[in-house]
PDB file of C-alpha atoms in Angstrom:
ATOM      1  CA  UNK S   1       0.000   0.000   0.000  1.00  0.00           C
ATOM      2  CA  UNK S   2       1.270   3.481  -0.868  1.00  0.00           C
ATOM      3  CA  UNK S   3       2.101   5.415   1.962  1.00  0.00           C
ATOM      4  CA  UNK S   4       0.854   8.626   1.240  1.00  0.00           C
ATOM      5  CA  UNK S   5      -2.548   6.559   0.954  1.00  0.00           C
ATOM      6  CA  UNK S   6      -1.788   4.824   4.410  1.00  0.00           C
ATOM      7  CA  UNK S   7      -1.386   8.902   5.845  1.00  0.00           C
ATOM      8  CA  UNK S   8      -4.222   9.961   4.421  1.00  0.00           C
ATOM      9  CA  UNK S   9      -6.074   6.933   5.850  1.00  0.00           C
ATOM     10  CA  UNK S  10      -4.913   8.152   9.578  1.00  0.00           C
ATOM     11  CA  UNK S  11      -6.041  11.944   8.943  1.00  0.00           C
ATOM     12  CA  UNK S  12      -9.213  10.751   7.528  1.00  0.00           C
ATOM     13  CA  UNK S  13      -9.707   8.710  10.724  1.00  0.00           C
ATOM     14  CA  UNK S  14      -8.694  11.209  13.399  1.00  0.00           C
ATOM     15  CA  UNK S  15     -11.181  13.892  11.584  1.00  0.00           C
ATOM     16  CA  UNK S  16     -14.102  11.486  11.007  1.00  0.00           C
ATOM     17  CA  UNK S  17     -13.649  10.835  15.380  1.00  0.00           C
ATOM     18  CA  UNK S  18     -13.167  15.008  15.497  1.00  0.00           C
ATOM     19  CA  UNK S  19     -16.812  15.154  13.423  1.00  0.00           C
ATOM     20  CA  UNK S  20     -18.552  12.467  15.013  1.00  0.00           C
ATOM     21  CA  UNK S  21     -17.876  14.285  18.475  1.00  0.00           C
ATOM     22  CA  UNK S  22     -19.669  17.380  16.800  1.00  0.00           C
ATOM     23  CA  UNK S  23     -22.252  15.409  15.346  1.00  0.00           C
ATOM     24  CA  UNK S  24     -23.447  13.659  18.655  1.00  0.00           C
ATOM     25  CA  UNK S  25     -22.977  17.388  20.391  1.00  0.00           C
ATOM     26  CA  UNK S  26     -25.109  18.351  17.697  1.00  0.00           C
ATOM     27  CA  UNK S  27     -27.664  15.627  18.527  1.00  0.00           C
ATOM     28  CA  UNK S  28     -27.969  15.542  21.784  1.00  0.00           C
ATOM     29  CA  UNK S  29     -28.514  20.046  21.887  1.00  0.00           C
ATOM     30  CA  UNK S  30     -31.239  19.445  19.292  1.00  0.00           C
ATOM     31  CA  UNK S  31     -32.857  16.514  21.832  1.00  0.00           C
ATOM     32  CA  UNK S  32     -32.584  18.729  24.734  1.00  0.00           C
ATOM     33  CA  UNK S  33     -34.397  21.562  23.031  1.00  0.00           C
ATOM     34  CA  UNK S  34     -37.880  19.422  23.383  1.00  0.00           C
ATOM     35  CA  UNK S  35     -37.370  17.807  26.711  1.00  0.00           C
ATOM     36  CA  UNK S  36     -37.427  19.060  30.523  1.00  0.00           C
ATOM     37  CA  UNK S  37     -36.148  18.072  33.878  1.00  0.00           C
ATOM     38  CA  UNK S  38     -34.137  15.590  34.648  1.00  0.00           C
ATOM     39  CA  UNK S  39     -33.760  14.477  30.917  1.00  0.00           C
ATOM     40  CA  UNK S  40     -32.644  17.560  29.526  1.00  0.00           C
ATOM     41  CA  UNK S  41     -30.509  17.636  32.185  1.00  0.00           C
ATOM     42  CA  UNK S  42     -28.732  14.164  31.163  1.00  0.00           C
ATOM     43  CA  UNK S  43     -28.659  15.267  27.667  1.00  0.00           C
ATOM     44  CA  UNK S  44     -26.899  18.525  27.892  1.00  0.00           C
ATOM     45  CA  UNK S  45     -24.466  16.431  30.146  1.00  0.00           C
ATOM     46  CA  UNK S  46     -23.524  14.043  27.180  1.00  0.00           C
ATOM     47  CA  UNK S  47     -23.019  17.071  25.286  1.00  0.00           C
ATOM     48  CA  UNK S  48     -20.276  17.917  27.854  1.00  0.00           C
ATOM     49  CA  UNK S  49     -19.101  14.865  27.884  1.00  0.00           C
ATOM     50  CA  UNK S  50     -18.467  14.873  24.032  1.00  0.00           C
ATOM     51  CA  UNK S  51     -16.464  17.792  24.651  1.00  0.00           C
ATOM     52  CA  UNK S  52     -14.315  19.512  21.540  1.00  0.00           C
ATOM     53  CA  UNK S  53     -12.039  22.519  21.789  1.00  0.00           C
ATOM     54  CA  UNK S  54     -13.442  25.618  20.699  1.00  0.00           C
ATOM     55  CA  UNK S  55     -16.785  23.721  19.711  1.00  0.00           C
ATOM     56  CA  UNK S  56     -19.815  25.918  20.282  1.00  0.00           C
ATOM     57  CA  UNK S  57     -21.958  23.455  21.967  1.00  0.00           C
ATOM     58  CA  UNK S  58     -19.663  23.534  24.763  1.00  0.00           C
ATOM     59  CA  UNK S  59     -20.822  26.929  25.863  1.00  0.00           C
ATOM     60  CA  UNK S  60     -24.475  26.331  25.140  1.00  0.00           C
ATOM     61  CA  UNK S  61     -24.728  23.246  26.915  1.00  0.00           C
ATOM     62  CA  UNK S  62     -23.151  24.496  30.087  1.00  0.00           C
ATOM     63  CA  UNK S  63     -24.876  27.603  29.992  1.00  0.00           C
ATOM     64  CA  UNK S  64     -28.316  25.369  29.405  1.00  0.00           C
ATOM     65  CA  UNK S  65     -27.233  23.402  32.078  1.00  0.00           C
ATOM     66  CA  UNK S  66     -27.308  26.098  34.488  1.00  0.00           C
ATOM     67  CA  UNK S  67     -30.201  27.860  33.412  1.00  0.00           C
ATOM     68  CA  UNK S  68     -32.061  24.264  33.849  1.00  0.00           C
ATOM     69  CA  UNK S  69     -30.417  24.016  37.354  1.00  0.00           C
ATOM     70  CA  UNK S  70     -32.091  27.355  38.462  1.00  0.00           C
ATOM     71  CA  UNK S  71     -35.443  26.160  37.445  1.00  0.00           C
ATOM     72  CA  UNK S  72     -35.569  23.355  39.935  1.00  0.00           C
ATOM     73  CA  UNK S  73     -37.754  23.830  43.015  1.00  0.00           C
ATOM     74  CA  UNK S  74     -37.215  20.776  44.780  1.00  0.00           C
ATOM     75  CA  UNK S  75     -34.029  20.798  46.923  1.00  0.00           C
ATOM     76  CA  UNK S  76     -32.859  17.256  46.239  1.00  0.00           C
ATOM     77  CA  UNK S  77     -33.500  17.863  42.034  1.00  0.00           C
ATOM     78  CA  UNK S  78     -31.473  21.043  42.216  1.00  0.00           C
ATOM     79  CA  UNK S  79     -28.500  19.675  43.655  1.00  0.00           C
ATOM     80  CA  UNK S  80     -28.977  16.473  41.340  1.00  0.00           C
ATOM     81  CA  UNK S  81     -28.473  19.016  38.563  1.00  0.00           C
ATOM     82  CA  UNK S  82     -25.782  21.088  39.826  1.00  0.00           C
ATOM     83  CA  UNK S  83     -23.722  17.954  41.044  1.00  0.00           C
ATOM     84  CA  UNK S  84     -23.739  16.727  37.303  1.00  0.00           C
ATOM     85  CA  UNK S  85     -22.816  20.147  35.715  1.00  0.00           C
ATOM     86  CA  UNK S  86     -19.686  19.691  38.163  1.00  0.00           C
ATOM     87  CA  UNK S  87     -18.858  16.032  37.766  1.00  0.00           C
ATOM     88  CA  UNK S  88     -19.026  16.401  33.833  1.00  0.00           C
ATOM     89  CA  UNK S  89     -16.618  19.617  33.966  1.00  0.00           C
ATOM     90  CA  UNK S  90     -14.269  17.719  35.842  1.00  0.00           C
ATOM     91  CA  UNK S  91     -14.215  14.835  33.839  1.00  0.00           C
ATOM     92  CA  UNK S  92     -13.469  16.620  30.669  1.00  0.00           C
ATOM     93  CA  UNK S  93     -10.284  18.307  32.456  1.00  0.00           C
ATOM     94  CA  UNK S  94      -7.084  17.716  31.030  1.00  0.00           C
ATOM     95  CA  UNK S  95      -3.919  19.663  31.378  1.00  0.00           C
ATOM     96  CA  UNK S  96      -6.122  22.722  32.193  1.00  0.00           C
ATOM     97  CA  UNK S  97      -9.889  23.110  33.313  1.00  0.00           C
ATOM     98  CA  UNK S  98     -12.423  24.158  31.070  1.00  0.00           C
ATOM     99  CA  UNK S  99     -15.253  26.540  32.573  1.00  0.00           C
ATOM    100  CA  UNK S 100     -13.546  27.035  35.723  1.00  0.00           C
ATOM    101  CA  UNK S 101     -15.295  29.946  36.425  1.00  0.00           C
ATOM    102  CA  UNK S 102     -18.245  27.962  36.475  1.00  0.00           C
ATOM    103  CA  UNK S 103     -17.161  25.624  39.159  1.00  0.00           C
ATOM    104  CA  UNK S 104     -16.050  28.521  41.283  1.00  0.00           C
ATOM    105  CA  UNK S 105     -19.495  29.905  40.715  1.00  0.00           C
ATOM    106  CA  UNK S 106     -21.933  26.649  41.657  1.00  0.00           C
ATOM    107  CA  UNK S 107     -19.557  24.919  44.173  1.00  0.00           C
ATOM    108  CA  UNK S 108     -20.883  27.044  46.798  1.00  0.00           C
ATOM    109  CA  UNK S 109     -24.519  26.515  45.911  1.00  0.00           C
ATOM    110  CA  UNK S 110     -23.552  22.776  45.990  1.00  0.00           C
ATOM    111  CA  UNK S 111     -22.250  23.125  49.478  1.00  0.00           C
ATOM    112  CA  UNK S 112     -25.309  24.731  50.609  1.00  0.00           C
ATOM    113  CA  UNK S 113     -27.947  21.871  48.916  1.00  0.00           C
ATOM    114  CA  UNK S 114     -25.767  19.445  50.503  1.00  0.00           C
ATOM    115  CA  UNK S 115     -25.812  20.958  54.304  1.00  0.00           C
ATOM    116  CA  UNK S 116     -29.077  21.604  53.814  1.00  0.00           C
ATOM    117  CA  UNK S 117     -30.031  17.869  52.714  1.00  0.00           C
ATOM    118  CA  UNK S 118     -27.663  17.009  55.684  1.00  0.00           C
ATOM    119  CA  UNK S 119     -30.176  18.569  58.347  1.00  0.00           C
ATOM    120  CA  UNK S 120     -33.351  17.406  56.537  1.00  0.00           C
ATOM    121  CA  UNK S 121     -32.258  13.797  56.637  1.00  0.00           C
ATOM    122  CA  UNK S 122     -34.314  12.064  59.110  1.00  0.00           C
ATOM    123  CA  UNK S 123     -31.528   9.970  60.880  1.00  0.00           C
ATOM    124  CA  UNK S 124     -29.220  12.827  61.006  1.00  0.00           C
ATOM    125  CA  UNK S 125     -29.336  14.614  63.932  1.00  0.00           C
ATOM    126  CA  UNK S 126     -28.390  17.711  62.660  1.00  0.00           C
ATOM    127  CA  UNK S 127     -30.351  21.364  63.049  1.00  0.00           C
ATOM    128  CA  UNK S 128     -30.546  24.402  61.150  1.00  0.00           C
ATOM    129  CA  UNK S 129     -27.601  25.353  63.756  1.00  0.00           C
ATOM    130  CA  UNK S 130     -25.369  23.624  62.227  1.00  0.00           C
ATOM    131  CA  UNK S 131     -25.620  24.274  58.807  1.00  0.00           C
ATOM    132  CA  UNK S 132     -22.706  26.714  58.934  1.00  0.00           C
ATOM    133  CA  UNK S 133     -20.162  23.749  59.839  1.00  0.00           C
ATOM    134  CA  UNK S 134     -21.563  21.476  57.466  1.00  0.00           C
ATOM    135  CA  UNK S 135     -21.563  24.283  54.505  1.00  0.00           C
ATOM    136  CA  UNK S 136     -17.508  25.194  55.513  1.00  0.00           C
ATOM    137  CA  UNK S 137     -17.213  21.494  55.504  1.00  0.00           C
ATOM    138  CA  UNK S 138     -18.587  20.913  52.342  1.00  0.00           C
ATOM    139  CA  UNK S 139     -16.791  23.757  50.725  1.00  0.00           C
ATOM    140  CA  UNK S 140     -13.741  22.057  52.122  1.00  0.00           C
ATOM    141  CA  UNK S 141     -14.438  18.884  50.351  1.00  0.00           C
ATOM    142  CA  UNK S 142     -15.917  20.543  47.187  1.00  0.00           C
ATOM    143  CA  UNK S 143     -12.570  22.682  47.032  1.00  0.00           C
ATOM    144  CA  UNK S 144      -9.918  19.758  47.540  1.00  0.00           C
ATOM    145  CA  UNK S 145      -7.452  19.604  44.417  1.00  0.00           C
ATOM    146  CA  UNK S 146      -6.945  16.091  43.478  1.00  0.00           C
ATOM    147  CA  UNK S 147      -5.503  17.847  40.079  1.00  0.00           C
ATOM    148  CA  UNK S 148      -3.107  15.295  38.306  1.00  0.00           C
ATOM    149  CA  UNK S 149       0.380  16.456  38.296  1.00  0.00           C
ATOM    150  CA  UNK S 150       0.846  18.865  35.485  1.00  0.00           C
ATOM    151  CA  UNK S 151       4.016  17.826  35.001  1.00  0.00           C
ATOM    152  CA  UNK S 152       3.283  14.211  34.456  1.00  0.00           C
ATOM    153  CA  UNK S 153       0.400  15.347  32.627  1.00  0.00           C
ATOM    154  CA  UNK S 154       2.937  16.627  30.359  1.00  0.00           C
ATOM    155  CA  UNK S 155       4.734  14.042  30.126  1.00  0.00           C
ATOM    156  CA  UNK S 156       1.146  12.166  29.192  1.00  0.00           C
ATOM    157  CA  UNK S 157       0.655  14.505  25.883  1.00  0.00           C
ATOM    158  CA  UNK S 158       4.262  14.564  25.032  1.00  0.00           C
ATOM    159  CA  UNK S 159       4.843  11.047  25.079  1.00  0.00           C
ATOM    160  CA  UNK S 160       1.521  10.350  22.905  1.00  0.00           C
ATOM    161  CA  UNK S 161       2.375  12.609  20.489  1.00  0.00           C
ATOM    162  CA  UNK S 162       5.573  10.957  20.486  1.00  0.00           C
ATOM    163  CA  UNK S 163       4.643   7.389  19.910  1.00  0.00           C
ATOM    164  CA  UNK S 164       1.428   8.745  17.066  1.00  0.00           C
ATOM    165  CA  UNK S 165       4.735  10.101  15.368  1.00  0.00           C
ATOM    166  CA  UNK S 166       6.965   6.730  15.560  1.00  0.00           C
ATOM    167  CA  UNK S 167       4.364   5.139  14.150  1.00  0.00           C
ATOM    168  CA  UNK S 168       3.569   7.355  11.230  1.00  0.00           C
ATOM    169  CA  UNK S 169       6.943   7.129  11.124  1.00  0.00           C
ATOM    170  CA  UNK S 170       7.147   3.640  10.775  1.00  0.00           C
ATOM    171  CA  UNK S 171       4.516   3.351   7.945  1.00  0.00           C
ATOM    172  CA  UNK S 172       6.114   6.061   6.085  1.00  0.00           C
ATOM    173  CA  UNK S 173       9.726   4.516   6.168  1.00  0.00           C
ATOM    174  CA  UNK S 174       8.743   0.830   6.164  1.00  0.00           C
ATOM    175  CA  UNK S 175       6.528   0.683   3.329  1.00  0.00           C
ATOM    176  CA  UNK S 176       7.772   0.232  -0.108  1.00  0.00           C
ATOM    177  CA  UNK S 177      10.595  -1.105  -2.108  1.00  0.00           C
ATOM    178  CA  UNK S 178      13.881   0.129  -0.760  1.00  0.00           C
ATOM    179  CA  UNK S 179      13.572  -0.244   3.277  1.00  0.00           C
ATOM    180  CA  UNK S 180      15.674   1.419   5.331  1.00  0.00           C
ATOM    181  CA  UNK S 181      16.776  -1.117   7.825  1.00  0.00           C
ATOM    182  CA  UNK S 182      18.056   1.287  10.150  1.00  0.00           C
ATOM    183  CA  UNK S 183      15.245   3.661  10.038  1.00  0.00           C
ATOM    184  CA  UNK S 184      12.468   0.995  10.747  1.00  0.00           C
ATOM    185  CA  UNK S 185      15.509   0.367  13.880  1.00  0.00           C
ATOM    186  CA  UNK S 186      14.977   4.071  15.063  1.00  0.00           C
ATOM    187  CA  UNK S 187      11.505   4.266  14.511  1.00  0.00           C
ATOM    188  CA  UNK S 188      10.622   0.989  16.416  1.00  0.00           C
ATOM    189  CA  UNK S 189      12.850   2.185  19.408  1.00  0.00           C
ATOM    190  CA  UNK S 190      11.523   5.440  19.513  1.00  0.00           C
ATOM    191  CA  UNK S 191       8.115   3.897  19.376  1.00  0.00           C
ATOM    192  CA  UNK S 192       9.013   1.829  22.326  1.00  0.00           C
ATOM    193  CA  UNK S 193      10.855   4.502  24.224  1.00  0.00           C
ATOM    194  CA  UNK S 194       7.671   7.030  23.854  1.00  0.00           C
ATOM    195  CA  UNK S 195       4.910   4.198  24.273  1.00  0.00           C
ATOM    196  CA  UNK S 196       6.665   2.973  27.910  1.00  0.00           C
ATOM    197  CA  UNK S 197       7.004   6.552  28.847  1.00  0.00           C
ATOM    198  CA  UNK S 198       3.287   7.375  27.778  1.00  0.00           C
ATOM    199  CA  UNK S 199       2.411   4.068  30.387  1.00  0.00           C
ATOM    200  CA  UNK S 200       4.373   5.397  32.948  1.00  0.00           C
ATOM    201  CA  UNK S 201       3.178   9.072  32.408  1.00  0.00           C
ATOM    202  CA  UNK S 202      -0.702   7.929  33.033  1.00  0.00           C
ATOM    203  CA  UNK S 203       0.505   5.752  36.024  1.00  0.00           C
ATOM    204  CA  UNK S 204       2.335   8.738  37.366  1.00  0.00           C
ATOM    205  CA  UNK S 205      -0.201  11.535  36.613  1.00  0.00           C
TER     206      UNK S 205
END
């Protein structure tokens, strides 16, 4: 197989993943549109989920998300809500977090719901005097940074780009009629040397 067709098989892949992110973005804004409650609420989350840089469902869906949050009258519904606009945020950080401003913004109203679901629980013994200490404490716990190290997380990007490149590498240099022993050599060790480092970068992170 020629290799320029093998490299334009990759981009074609990695763009057709890039667009089928978009797409189900797409989707899932569209489905939210007619729906209410709860399930708008789960299906602006898989729009988070699906996130893509500079994408402009990413704004609308968080912004939806909130707007559906406020509507909530129940107590236990509203925090339901807010905990999943946090929890998908979080789980699209990488080396940096995306909408921080919006956690900074919600993570007290989350440690409020939560103190206040605290005292209404019927086998806590807790009182509407204590819903200070519960709130700080919950703001402790909503605020603890278990960030991976940025570093490592460095590393992590670094190393992937790395082995992608060996490999591309690899197919470039080890396809066709006159192979380059010693490239396919360097390429396979670099491979290896970037792939291990990758491994330990994740376990590390």
């Amino acid at each position: 197989m020629n290799k320029k067709v093998v490299l334009f098989i990759v981009i074609m892949v990695l763009i057709s993943l890039l667009l089928r992110s978009l797409y189900t973005q797409y989707k899932f804004i569209t489905i939210a549109k007619d729906q209410k409650g709860l399930e708008k609420v789960k299906s602006l989350e898989k729009v988070i989920l699906f996130y893509v840089p500079f994408s402009p469902f990413n704004k609308i869906a968080v912004d939806e998300l909130k707007k559906e949050c406020q509507n909530f009258s129940i107590n236990d519904e509203k925090l339901y809500c807010y905990e999943t606009l946090r929890t998908s945020l979080i789980q699209i950080r990488s080396v940096y977090q995306p909408y921080q401003e919006v956690l900074d913004e919600i993570i007290p109203i989350i440690a409020s719901l939560r103190a206040k679901e605290m005292i209404g629980w019927e086998f806590n013994n807790y009182t509407k005097s204590d819903f200070n200490t519960l709130y700080k404490n919950q703001i402790k716990l909503l605020m603890y940074d278990n960030t991976p190290s940025y570093f490592w997380s460095f590393i992590v990007g670094f190393s992937l780009i790395g082995w992608i490149s060996s490999v591309i590498f690899l197919i470039w240099k080890g396809l066709g009629e006159n192979i380059n022993v010693l490239n396919v050599f360097w390429g396979l060790l670099a491979f290896v040397s970037f792939f291990s480092l990758w491994i330990l970068g994740l376990y590390m992170a």
